[in-house]
XYZ file of N, CA and C in Angstrom:
801
model
N -1.032 -7.788 25.566
C 0.191 -7.781 24.786
C -0.113 -7.367 23.353
N -1.238 -7.867 22.793
C -1.603 -7.485 21.422
C -1.832 -5.998 21.309
N -2.470 -5.410 22.368
C -2.768 -3.958 22.340
C -1.440 -3.158 22.308
N -0.484 -3.559 23.127
C 0.796 -2.867 23.160
C 1.521 -3.021 21.796
N 1.412 -4.196 21.220
C 2.021 -4.445 19.898
C 1.379 -3.557 18.840
N 0.027 -3.397 18.907
C -0.663 -2.584 17.956
C -0.286 -1.118 18.083
N -0.078 -0.643 19.312
C 0.400 0.726 19.528
C 1.756 0.902 18.857
N 2.617 -0.093 19.020
C 3.957 -0.029 18.375
C 3.847 0.018 16.876
N 2.924 -0.781 16.327
C 2.713 -0.750 14.871
C 2.140 0.583 14.492
N 1.297 1.172 15.358
C 0.727 2.465 15.082
C 1.826 3.499 14.927
N 2.893 3.421 15.709
C 4.021 4.337 15.538
C 4.558 4.224 14.136
N 4.682 2.995 13.641
C 5.160 2.765 12.280
C 4.192 3.329 11.242
N 2.896 3.198 11.478
C 1.955 3.743 10.485
C 2.004 5.263 10.465
N 2.323 5.891 11.609
C 2.498 7.341 11.618
C 3.682 7.729 10.756
N 4.746 6.970 10.855
C 5.940 7.248 10.028
C 5.638 7.067 8.556
N 4.942 5.977 8.208
C 4.645 5.717 6.808
C 3.660 6.719 6.243
N 2.763 7.229 7.112
C 1.816 8.260 6.660
C 2.557 9.499 6.181
N 3.505 9.928 6.970
C 4.248 11.179 6.640
C 5.263 10.937 5.554
N 6.050 9.879 5.651
C 7.146 9.693 4.721
C 6.699 9.094 3.395
N 5.657 8.264 3.391
C 5.267 7.557 2.163
C 3.836 7.796 1.742
N 3.074 8.544 2.506
C 1.689 8.841 2.141
C 0.751 7.648 2.232
N 1.132 6.605 2.984
C 0.352 5.352 3.056
C -0.892 5.503 3.905
N -0.919 6.453 4.844
C -2.065 6.579 5.709
C -2.241 5.426 6.704
N -1.360 4.454 6.600
C -1.421 3.313 7.505
C -1.945 2.032 6.907
N -2.566 2.121 5.740
C -3.221 0.959 5.163
C -2.307 -0.223 4.909
N -1.171 0.007 4.251
C -0.288 -1.117 3.921
C 0.309 -1.793 5.148
N 0.501 -1.004 6.199
C 1.023 -1.623 7.418
C -0.108 -2.214 8.221
N -1.249 -1.558 8.310
C -2.370 -1.993 9.156
C -2.970 -3.273 8.705
N -3.140 -3.483 7.402
C -3.842 -4.658 6.884
C -3.176 -5.973 7.369
N -1.877 -6.164 7.110
C -1.252 -7.432 7.542
C -1.347 -7.630 9.061
N -1.177 -6.532 9.846
C -1.196 -6.649 11.302
C -2.568 -6.992 11.828
N -3.608 -6.377 11.289
C -4.989 -6.679 11.732
C -5.365 -8.112 11.309
N -4.932 -8.547 10.118
C -5.185 -9.928 9.713
C -4.559 -10.893 10.728
N -3.366 -10.587 11.183
C -2.682 -11.461 12.172
C -3.376 -11.363 13.513
N -3.765 -10.158 13.931
C -4.400 -9.979 15.244
C -5.738 -10.668 15.300
N -6.499 -10.601 14.222
C -7.859 -11.191 14.182
C -7.875 -12.519 13.438
N -6.791 -13.257 13.543
C -6.728 -14.538 12.823
C -7.837 -15.500 13.238
N -8.383 -15.307 14.448
C -9.452 -16.168 14.945
C -10.717 -16.048 14.112
N -10.831 -14.977 13.333
C -11.971 -14.802 12.478
C -11.890 -15.608 11.201
N -10.782 -16.270 11.001
C -10.631 -17.119 9.790
C -10.585 -16.287 8.543
N -11.344 -16.721 7.546
C -11.317 -16.057 6.242
C -11.809 -14.608 6.333
N -12.656 -14.331 7.328
C -13.220 -12.977 7.483
C -12.223 -11.992 8.028
N -11.047 -12.460 8.473
C -10.055 -11.521 9.031
C -9.624 -10.462 7.984
N -9.561 -10.856 6.708
C -9.146 -9.905 5.687
C -10.183 -8.828 5.508
N -11.481 -9.196 5.555
C -12.547 -8.197 5.448
C -12.472 -7.185 6.594
N -12.278 -7.697 7.814
C -12.171 -6.845 8.956
C -10.922 -5.952 8.861
N -9.824 -6.535 8.372
C -8.607 -5.765 8.247
C -8.728 -4.591 7.274
N -9.382 -4.820 6.131
C -9.531 -3.727 5.167
C -10.455 -2.642 5.698
N -11.492 -3.052 6.432
C -12.427 -2.059 7.000
C -11.745 -1.274 8.126
N -11.014 -1.962 8.990
C -10.295 -1.266 10.078
C -9.215 -0.356 9.509
N -8.555 -0.802 8.475
C -7.536 0.013 7.799
C -8.165 1.313 7.256
N -9.335 1.224 6.708
C -9.999 2.405 6.161
C -10.215 3.466 7.240
N -10.704 3.048 8.398
C -10.916 4.016 9.500
C -9.609 4.635 9.952
N -8.584 3.821 10.101
C -7.254 4.348 10.502
C -6.767 5.344 9.483
N -6.990 5.057 8.205
C -6.522 5.993 7.178
C -7.301 7.294 7.174
N -8.598 7.230 7.491
C -9.343 8.496 7.549
C -8.721 9.476 8.547
N -8.434 8.982 9.728
C -7.905 9.843 10.765
C -6.404 10.191 10.528
N -5.635 9.206 10.160
C -4.213 9.504 9.871
C -4.067 10.460 8.711
N -4.717 10.122 7.576
C -4.591 10.947 6.380
C -5.222 12.319 6.584
N -6.347 12.367 7.313
C -6.995 13.636 7.613
C -6.097 14.542 8.433
N -5.501 13.969 9.460
C -4.620 14.765 10.325
C -3.366 15.221 9.568
N -2.791 14.276 8.785
C -1.622 14.615 8.030
C -1.902 15.711 6.970
N -3.087 15.678 6.365
C -3.478 16.699 5.409
C -3.614 18.061 6.115
N -4.218 18.030 7.305
C -4.471 19.303 8.026
C -3.146 19.997 8.413
N -2.103 19.251 8.623
C -0.840 19.883 9.021
C 0.153 19.974 7.879
N -0.264 19.668 6.647
C 0.553 19.842 5.461
C 0.564 21.300 5.043
N 1.740 21.872 4.725
C 1.771 23.299 4.280
C 0.832 23.548 3.095
N 0.191 24.677 3.168
C -0.788 25.047 2.112
C -0.141 25.112 0.711
N 1.123 25.552 0.681
C 1.789 25.666 -0.627
C 1.926 24.297 -1.307
N 2.011 23.225 -0.497
C 2.091 21.892 -1.073
C 0.724 21.464 -1.572
N -0.316 21.702 -0.751
C -1.668 21.276 -1.110
C -2.175 22.030 -2.355
N -1.636 23.225 -2.642
C -2.050 23.949 -3.823
C -1.781 23.179 -5.106
N -0.896 22.202 -5.040
C -0.611 21.379 -6.235
C -1.855 20.594 -6.665
N -2.819 20.420 -5.764
C -4.056 19.685 -6.104
C -5.158 20.635 -6.559
N -4.850 21.894 -6.734
C -5.849 22.858 -7.172
C -6.424 22.409 -8.537
N -7.740 22.440 -8.642
C -8.405 22.011 -9.877
C -8.620 20.509 -9.952
N -8.412 19.790 -8.840
C -8.552 18.333 -8.847
C -9.867 17.849 -8.249
N -10.873 18.745 -8.258
C -12.169 18.388 -7.666
C -12.795 17.164 -8.308
N -12.765 17.049 -9.648
C -13.323 15.900 -10.314
C -12.579 14.616 -9.935
N -11.266 14.701 -9.858
C -10.448 13.569 -9.483
C -10.881 13.049 -8.098
N -11.063 13.975 -7.134
C -11.449 13.602 -5.782
C -12.840 12.932 -5.755
N -13.752 13.492 -6.542
C -15.127 12.926 -6.589
C -15.080 11.486 -7.142
N -14.310 11.301 -8.209
C -14.228 9.987 -8.819
C -13.490 8.973 -7.918
N -12.502 9.454 -7.158
C -11.837 8.610 -6.193
C -12.865 8.092 -5.150
N -13.705 9.005 -4.669
C -14.722 8.647 -3.678
C -15.749 7.695 -4.261
N -16.165 7.961 -5.498
C -17.149 7.052 -6.136
C -16.581 5.658 -6.320
N -15.335 5.598 -6.819
C -14.705 4.295 -6.997
C -14.487 3.564 -5.686
N -14.182 4.326 -4.626
C -13.953 3.715 -3.295
C -15.254 3.107 -2.769
N -16.376 3.784 -2.996
C -17.648 3.243 -2.545
C -17.946 1.884 -3.212
N -17.680 1.807 -4.494
C -17.877 0.563 -5.217
C -16.906 -0.529 -4.764
N -15.646 -0.137 -4.539
C -14.659 -1.129 -4.092
C -14.946 -1.666 -2.717
N -15.410 -0.755 -1.818
C -15.731 -1.202 -0.437
C -16.930 -2.160 -0.438
N -17.901 -1.918 -1.299
C -19.033 -2.868 -1.415
C -18.567 -4.192 -1.987
N -17.670 -4.128 -2.982
C -17.220 -5.346 -3.649
C -16.465 -6.254 -2.675
N -15.686 -5.678 -1.787
C -14.901 -6.531 -0.864
C -15.805 -7.239 0.145
N -17.011 -6.689 0.371
C -17.946 -7.362 1.289
C -18.586 -8.565 0.614
N -18.662 -8.547 -0.706
C -19.359 -9.584 -1.419
C -18.417 -10.648 -1.974
N -17.178 -10.284 -2.221
C -16.218 -11.189 -2.837
C -15.694 -12.191 -1.789
N -15.239 -13.355 -2.232
C -14.603 -14.310 -1.299
C -13.437 -13.669 -0.597
N -13.312 -13.898 0.735
C -12.271 -13.255 1.526
C -10.870 -13.566 0.968
N -10.663 -14.768 0.532
C -9.335 -15.164 0.049
C -8.941 -14.341 -1.180
N -9.919 -13.932 -1.957
C -9.648 -13.137 -3.156
C -8.989 -11.836 -2.814
N -9.489 -11.148 -1.798
C -8.893 -9.856 -1.368
C -7.465 -10.066 -0.895
N -7.247 -11.168 -0.168
C -5.908 -11.435 0.347
C -4.886 -11.623 -0.782
N -5.226 -12.458 -1.725
C -4.290 -12.739 -2.817
C -4.208 -11.564 -3.793
N -5.317 -10.827 -3.948
C -5.244 -9.640 -4.790
C -4.336 -8.594 -4.195
N -4.327 -8.455 -2.866
C -3.405 -7.555 -2.174
C -1.977 -7.929 -2.489
N -1.642 -9.203 -2.297
C -0.275 -9.672 -2.524
C 0.124 -9.448 -3.992
N -0.753 -9.853 -4.924
C -0.452 -9.737 -6.345
C -0.277 -8.307 -6.758
N -1.143 -7.409 -6.289
C -1.070 -6.032 -6.722
C 0.221 -5.367 -6.235
N 0.567 -5.577 -4.972
C 1.782 -4.977 -4.421
C 3.019 -5.545 -5.120
N 3.017 -6.824 -5.392
C 4.169 -7.452 -6.056
C 4.328 -6.880 -7.478
N 3.234 -6.744 -8.221
C 3.301 -6.148 -9.567
C 3.739 -4.716 -9.515
N 3.301 -3.973 -8.487
C 3.708 -2.595 -8.355
C 5.216 -2.488 -8.148
N 5.753 -3.347 -7.297
C 7.209 -3.352 -7.040
C 7.955 -3.576 -8.377
N 7.518 -4.579 -9.151
C 8.161 -4.868 -10.408
C 8.106 -3.682 -11.367
N 6.948 -3.029 -11.389
C 6.748 -1.833 -12.262
C 7.679 -0.708 -11.833
N 7.769 -0.446 -10.526
C 8.591 0.658 -10.031
C 10.083 0.438 -10.315
N 10.501 -0.810 -10.235
C 11.918 -1.108 -10.439
C 12.280 -1.142 -11.894
N 11.411 -1.696 -12.748
C 11.788 -1.902 -14.134
C 11.420 -0.706 -15.060
N 10.318 -0.027 -14.779
C 9.875 1.038 -15.680
C 10.466 2.384 -15.257
N 11.037 3.155 -16.193
C 11.589 4.450 -15.810
C 10.511 5.398 -15.311
N 10.956 6.372 -14.497
C 10.051 7.397 -14.043
C 9.897 7.474 -12.543
N 10.217 6.343 -11.848
C 10.111 6.346 -10.383
C 11.494 6.336 -9.747
N 12.246 5.294 -9.963
C 13.594 5.215 -9.388
C 14.618 5.968 -10.243
N 14.321 6.114 -11.490
C 15.228 6.845 -12.386
C 14.377 7.630 -13.380
N 14.908 8.788 -13.869
C 14.103 9.630 -14.735
C 13.757 8.914 -16.071
N 12.589 9.197 -16.583
C 12.209 8.653 -17.868
C 12.815 9.516 -18.940
N 12.913 8.958 -20.169
C 13.469 9.703 -21.253
C 12.633 10.930 -21.595
N 11.314 10.822 -21.429
C 10.407 11.919 -21.724
C 10.627 13.075 -20.747
N 10.789 12.738 -19.467
C 10.997 13.762 -18.426
C 12.317 14.461 -18.642
N 13.346 13.708 -19.019
C 14.657 14.294 -19.244
C 14.658 15.218 -20.461
N 13.861 14.853 -21.475
C 13.850 15.631 -22.701
C 12.955 16.865 -22.558
N 11.935 16.798 -21.715
C 10.986 17.878 -21.612
C 10.688 18.220 -20.146
N 11.723 18.771 -19.442
C 11.513 19.135 -18.030
C 10.533 20.300 -17.940
N 9.853 20.408 -16.834
C 8.909 21.511 -16.649
C 8.080 21.318 -15.425
N 6.972 22.031 -15.316
C 6.111 21.946 -14.170
C 5.441 20.586 -14.095
N 5.227 20.070 -12.901
C 4.531 18.749 -12.750
C 3.156 18.784 -13.396
N 2.779 17.653 -13.989
C 1.462 17.548 -14.627
C 0.403 17.062 -13.621
N -0.837 17.509 -13.757
C -1.883 17.014 -12.848
C -2.264 15.568 -13.195
N -2.792 14.865 -12.213
C -3.279 13.510 -12.477
C -4.592 13.593 -13.267
N -4.739 12.777 -14.344
C -6.008 12.777 -15.069
C -7.172 12.341 -14.202
N -8.304 13.071 -14.222
C -9.465 12.684 -13.418
C -9.929 11.269 -13.709
N -9.746 10.785 -14.932
C -10.227 9.441 -15.309
C -9.585 8.349 -14.458
N -8.431 8.637 -13.849
C -7.788 7.633 -12.998
C -8.513 7.469 -11.663
N -9.356 8.439 -11.326
C -9.958 8.441 -9.978
C -10.783 7.220 -9.657
N -11.700 6.833 -10.542
C -12.621 5.717 -10.250
C -11.848 4.404 -10.095
N -10.983 4.031 -11.081
C -10.273 2.746 -10.864
C -9.332 2.747 -9.661
N -8.626 3.850 -9.401
C -7.783 3.901 -8.233
C -8.585 3.742 -6.964
N -9.703 4.476 -6.859
C -10.531 4.372 -5.689
C -11.105 3.002 -5.457
N -11.543 2.338 -6.548
C -12.116 1.008 -6.427
C -11.125 -0.035 -5.953
N -9.913 -0.026 -6.589
C -8.889 -1.018 -6.238
C -8.416 -0.744 -4.799
N -8.194 0.549 -4.463
C -7.650 0.872 -3.159
C -8.621 0.461 -2.032
N -9.900 0.761 -2.207
C -10.889 0.403 -1.195
C -11.075 -1.113 -1.096
N -10.991 -1.800 -2.208
C -11.148 -3.289 -2.183
C -10.017 -3.905 -1.426
N -8.811 -3.379 -1.560
C -7.648 -3.941 -0.887
C -7.373 -3.326 0.475
N -8.017 -2.205 0.784
C -7.815 -1.492 2.073
C -6.521 -0.759 2.185
N -6.017 -0.255 1.028
C -4.671 0.333 1.026
C -4.653 1.853 0.819
N -5.744 2.495 0.591
C -5.780 3.947 0.534
C -5.399 4.576 -0.794
N -4.777 3.865 -1.697
C -4.505 4.399 -3.021
C -3.123 4.966 -3.200
N -2.360 5.143 -2.139
C -1.034 5.744 -2.255
C -0.103 4.943 -3.120
N -0.294 3.615 -3.148
C 0.588 2.788 -3.986
C 0.389 3.085 -5.460
N -0.729 3.719 -5.782
C -0.984 4.126 -7.176
C -0.735 5.618 -7.382
N -1.159 6.412 -6.402
C -1.028 7.835 -6.599
C 0.378 8.356 -6.446
N 1.155 7.794 -5.497
C 2.553 8.276 -5.341
C 3.381 8.034 -6.594
N 3.406 6.811 -7.143
C 4.150 6.622 -8.390
C 3.607 7.489 -9.545
N 2.309 7.648 -9.642
C 1.698 8.459 -10.712
C 2.154 9.923 -10.600
N 2.146 10.472 -9.376
C 2.557 11.854 -9.183
C 4.053 12.026 -9.360
N 4.808 11.029 -8.988
C 6.256 11.109 -9.211
C 6.561 11.125 -10.694
N 5.879 10.260 -11.432
C 6.081 10.224 -12.876
C 5.544 11.484 -13.556
N 4.643 12.215 -12.858
C 4.123 13.445 -13.394
C 5.066 14.618 -13.137
N 6.133 14.362 -12.367
C 7.140 15.392 -12.191
C 7.335 15.862 -10.751
N 6.623 15.292 -9.761
C 6.782 15.722 -8.389
C 7.940 14.983 -7.709
N 8.696 15.651 -6.837
C 9.669 14.909 -6.016
C 8.919 14.058 -5.001
N 9.639 13.117 -4.417
C 8.990 12.163 -3.467
C 8.386 12.883 -2.295
N 9.007 13.918 -1.760
C 8.463 14.607 -0.593
C 7.092 15.211 -0.870
N 6.898 15.737 -2.085
C 5.604 16.318 -2.452
C 4.586 15.228 -2.832
N 5.041 14.231 -3.610
C 4.138 13.131 -4.023
C 3.563 12.411 -2.815
N 4.365 12.136 -1.797
C 3.860 11.459 -0.614
C 2.973 12.333 0.238
N 3.270 13.621 0.295
C 2.409 14.550 1.026
C 1.034 14.674 0.368
N 0.989 14.742 -0.964
C -0.259 14.852 -1.673
C -1.089 13.561 -1.655
N -0.413 12.442 -1.396
C -1.137 11.164 -1.311
C -2.159 11.152 -0.168
N -1.882 11.937 0.883
C -2.758 11.931 2.047
C -4.153 12.489 1.760
N -4.305 13.678 1.156
C -5.661 14.131 0.834
C -6.375 13.203 -0.179
N -5.592 12.580 -1.083
C -6.192 11.647 -2.018
C -6.663 10.395 -1.303
N -5.861 9.955 -0.302
C -6.235 8.797 0.502
C -7.514 9.097 1.299
N -7.626 10.309 1.804
C -8.828 10.721 2.578
C -10.076 10.601 1.723
N -9.961 10.990 0.447
C -11.127 10.886 -0.438
C -11.575 9.443 -0.664
N -10.632 8.517 -0.570
C -10.928 7.100 -0.747
C -11.425 6.483 0.555
N -10.747 6.829 1.669
C -11.016 6.119 2.930
C -12.342 6.546 3.556
N -12.805 7.786 3.330
C -14.048 8.231 3.942
C -15.255 7.393 3.469
N -15.497 7.275 2.152
C -16.655 6.446 1.757
C -16.451 4.936 2.094
N -15.198 4.479 1.997
C -14.977 3.069 2.353
C -15.287 2.810 3.829
N -14.944 3.740 4.708
C -15.275 3.614 6.125
C -16.811 3.635 6.342
N -17.474 4.531 5.626
C -18.918 4.645 5.786
C -19.608 3.332 5.408
N -19.140 2.699 4.335
C -19.717 1.398 3.925
C -19.406 0.338 4.980
N -18.198 0.358 5.497
C -17.777 -0.662 6.510
C -18.581 -0.543 7.791
N -18.948 0.665 8.173
C -19.729 0.876 9.404
C -21.154 0.404 9.205
N -21.653 0.470 7.984
C -23.035 0.132 7.711
C -23.222 -1.395 7.604
N -22.213 -2.097 7.148
C -22.330 -3.542 6.914
C -22.365 -4.280 8.268
N -23.148 -5.323 8.362
C -23.248 -6.115 9.613
C -21.933 -6.842 9.913
N -21.655 -6.981 11.194
C -20.425 -7.655 11.605
C -20.462 -9.137 11.171
N -19.309 -9.735 11.013
C -19.212 -11.129 10.607
C -19.631 -11.993 11.790
N -20.318 -13.119 11.533
C -20.815 -13.975 12.623
C -19.694 -14.543 13.508
N -18.513 -14.768 12.919
C -17.441 -15.366 13.716
C -16.903 -14.437 14.796
N -17.244 -13.161 14.743
C -16.699 -12.190 15.691
C -17.091 -12.510 17.121
N -18.348 -12.915 17.330
C -18.854 -13.211 18.708
C -18.082 -14.380 19.297
N -17.896 -15.424 18.511
C -17.197 -16.613 19.011
C -15.715 -16.299 19.286
N -15.098 -15.434 18.428
C -13.695 -15.098 18.556
C -13.451 -14.002 19.583
N -14.540 -13.437 20.130
C -14.436 -12.332 21.108
C -13.707 -11.125 20.517
N -14.064 -10.813 19.295
C -13.537 -9.597 18.630
C -14.670 -8.580 18.556
N -14.481 -7.406 19.156
C -15.544 -6.422 19.195
C -15.527 -5.609 17.880
N -16.584 -5.764 17.119
C -16.682 -5.036 15.850
C -17.823 -4.008 15.864
N -17.584 -2.919 15.168
C -18.648 -1.961 14.845
C -18.761 -2.014 13.317
N -19.830 -2.634 12.825
C -19.869 -2.958 11.407
C -18.803 -4.008 11.147
N -17.864 -3.686 10.294
C -16.735 -4.617 10.047
C -15.446 -4.075 10.651
N -15.499 -3.049 11.454
C -14.308 -2.394 11.989
C -13.973 -2.929 13.379
N -12.745 -3.339 13.550
C -12.213 -3.776 14.846
C -11.825 -2.504 15.592
N -12.684 -2.049 16.512
C -12.509 -0.773 17.187
C -11.262 -0.817 18.053
N -11.031 -1.930 18.728
C -9.864 -2.040 19.600
C -8.546 -1.887 18.818
N -8.467 -2.597 17.719
C -7.279 -2.519 16.896
C -7.081 -1.105 16.319
N -8.182 -0.542 15.832
C -8.089 0.829 15.272
C -7.625 1.825 16.289
N -8.185 1.723 17.534
C -7.829 2.672 18.587
C -6.329 2.583 18.931
N -5.836 1.342 19.026
C -4.394 1.172 19.355
C -3.502 1.718 18.247
N -3.866 1.452 17.007
C -3.059 1.938 15.885
C -3.036 3.458 15.854
N -4.201 4.079 16.106
C -4.275 5.521 16.062
C -3.538 6.154 17.269
N -3.599 5.506 18.408
C -2.904 5.978 19.580
C -1.421 6.092 19.344
N -0.887 5.147 18.581
C 0.557 5.207 18.242
C 0.845 6.157 17.105
N -0.063 6.259 16.136
C 0.238 6.999 14.918
C 0.109 8.503 15.007
N -0.958 9.016 15.620
C -1.235 10.449 15.580
C -0.132 11.306 16.188
N 0.421 10.962 17.337
C 1.548 11.784 17.888
C 2.752 11.817 16.919
N 3.044 10.657 16.305
C 4.154 10.607 15.410
C 3.961 11.550 14.171
N 2.720 11.538 13.646
C 2.406 12.401 12.515
C 2.607 13.857 12.887
N 2.159 14.234 14.102
C 2.292 15.611 14.570
C 3.735 16.025 14.659
N 4.603 15.153 15.169
C 6.014 15.504 15.326
C 6.709 15.561 13.988
N 6.496 14.556 13.116
C 7.219 14.505 11.860
C 6.748 15.572 10.865
N 5.470 15.990 10.943
C 5.012 17.065 10.086
C 5.600 18.390 10.526
N 5.819 18.552 11.838
C 6.434 19.784 12.335
C 7.935 19.832 12.006
N 8.568 18.688 12.093
C 10.010 18.619 11.845
C 10.294 17.454 10.889
N 9.940 17.623 9.617
C 10.130 16.512 8.665
C 11.606 16.208 8.416
N 11.907 14.913 8.379
C 13.306 14.534 8.098
C 13.691 14.874 6.662
N 14.923 15.220 6.442
C 15.416 15.510 5.113
C 16.031 14.224 4.534
N 15.369 13.683 3.545
C 15.826 12.433 2.925
C 16.109 12.705 1.461
N 17.309 12.317 0.963
C 17.557 12.465 -0.477
C 16.481 11.800 -1.312
N 16.100 12.420 -2.419
C 14.983 11.974 -3.201
C 15.140 10.532 -3.666
N 16.321 10.168 -4.121
C 16.539 8.819 -4.623
C 16.460 7.763 -3.482
N 17.021 8.085 -2.340
C 16.908 7.216 -1.154
C 15.442 7.056 -0.729
N 14.726 8.151 -0.784
C 13.283 8.150 -0.414
C 12.505 7.192 -1.333
N 12.821 7.277 -2.635
C 12.132 6.380 -3.614
C 12.469 4.913 -3.366
N 13.740 4.593 -3.107
C 14.126 3.214 -2.851
C 13.508 2.701 -1.532
N 13.424 3.598 -0.535
C 12.803 3.182 0.746
C 11.335 2.832 0.517
N 10.653 3.573 -0.346
C 9.255 3.289 -0.686
C 9.111 1.874 -1.259
N 9.982 1.536 -2.201
C 9.948 0.216 -2.800
C 10.256 -0.885 -1.738
N 11.239 -0.594 -0.879
C 11.601 -1.530 0.164
C 10.486 -1.808 1.133
N 9.715 -0.776 1.488
C 8.577 -0.982 2.395
C 7.482 -1.830 1.724
N 7.250 -1.602 0.442
C 6.274 -2.427 -0.275
C 6.703 -3.884 -0.283
N 7.986 -4.124 -0.443
C 8.488 -5.492 -0.433
C 8.300 -6.158 0.934
N 8.543 -5.414 2.003
C 8.359 -5.966 3.373
C 6.896 -6.328 3.605
N 5.992 -5.488 3.136
C 4.568 -5.750 3.335
C 4.131 -6.991 2.561
N 4.671 -7.154 1.338
C 4.328 -8.317 0.529
C 4.762 -9.599 1.225
N 6.011 -9.617 1.776
C 6.502 -10.765 2.505
C 5.644 -11.066 3.709
N 5.215 -9.998 4.455
C 4.375 -10.185 5.630
C 3.044 -10.832 5.247
N 2.445 -10.403 4.147
C 1.154 -10.980 3.741
C 1.319 -12.438 3.300
N 2.419 -12.750 2.669
C 2.674 -14.134 2.263
C 2.838 -15.046 3.492
N 3.426 -14.525 4.540
C 3.627 -15.299 5.779
C 2.281 -15.596 6.486
N 1.272 -14.756 6.160
C -0.040 -14.969 6.804
C -0.952 -15.923 6.039
N -0.463 -16.445 4.918
C -1.288 -17.386 4.142
C -1.409 -18.704 4.887
């Protein structure tokens, strides 16, 4: 039953990968924490590691089928990608050393603060005064943001889209482009985070709980999530739904709120 439920959640992660650039992290983390609850405090560590692997494949596939004209918006972002990867390596190591409860509450706090920021500060749900006064071509993301975004994203297992999508939207991109560009940025974060997770020894509680881990990754959960997600990504990238930009932005905030509530229920 859990496997069938995970496939169903995988369908949802496919939708969020295409529509919101999440790569599956925000949806996968609460679900894997619930599925592997028998691991106790270590369930969050396993969830962030499993989420990273799911994001590598989801975001990689979504990037591969994204139109080249959209991806050209990241031209000249090589340093940003390198710093995202460097920060992700540090964040993935940190989550293995930090108390498990810290990652759980940091996840909840960060998403909650992000929701407040998106609703109250201009630039995401409504135009900022600066953007209205000086319209023009979208601005590139500063490379200096790469390391902190990568570190926080890998520590929480979320892929970075919760930071990159608002940043790119405030830089002048519509939601459809900002969410599409979040996938290659997520890939730069998830690849090193997954490598670290595969290298780290499995948690001792896994044997008693009968959870099969490779490193810190729950292979069974990751397989089910990907089985549901990849076909959805293929279909939606070929025939993307047309969503009004303002509705798209509000839906992004609504999904963040749902994930926050889900994580609070798992406390």
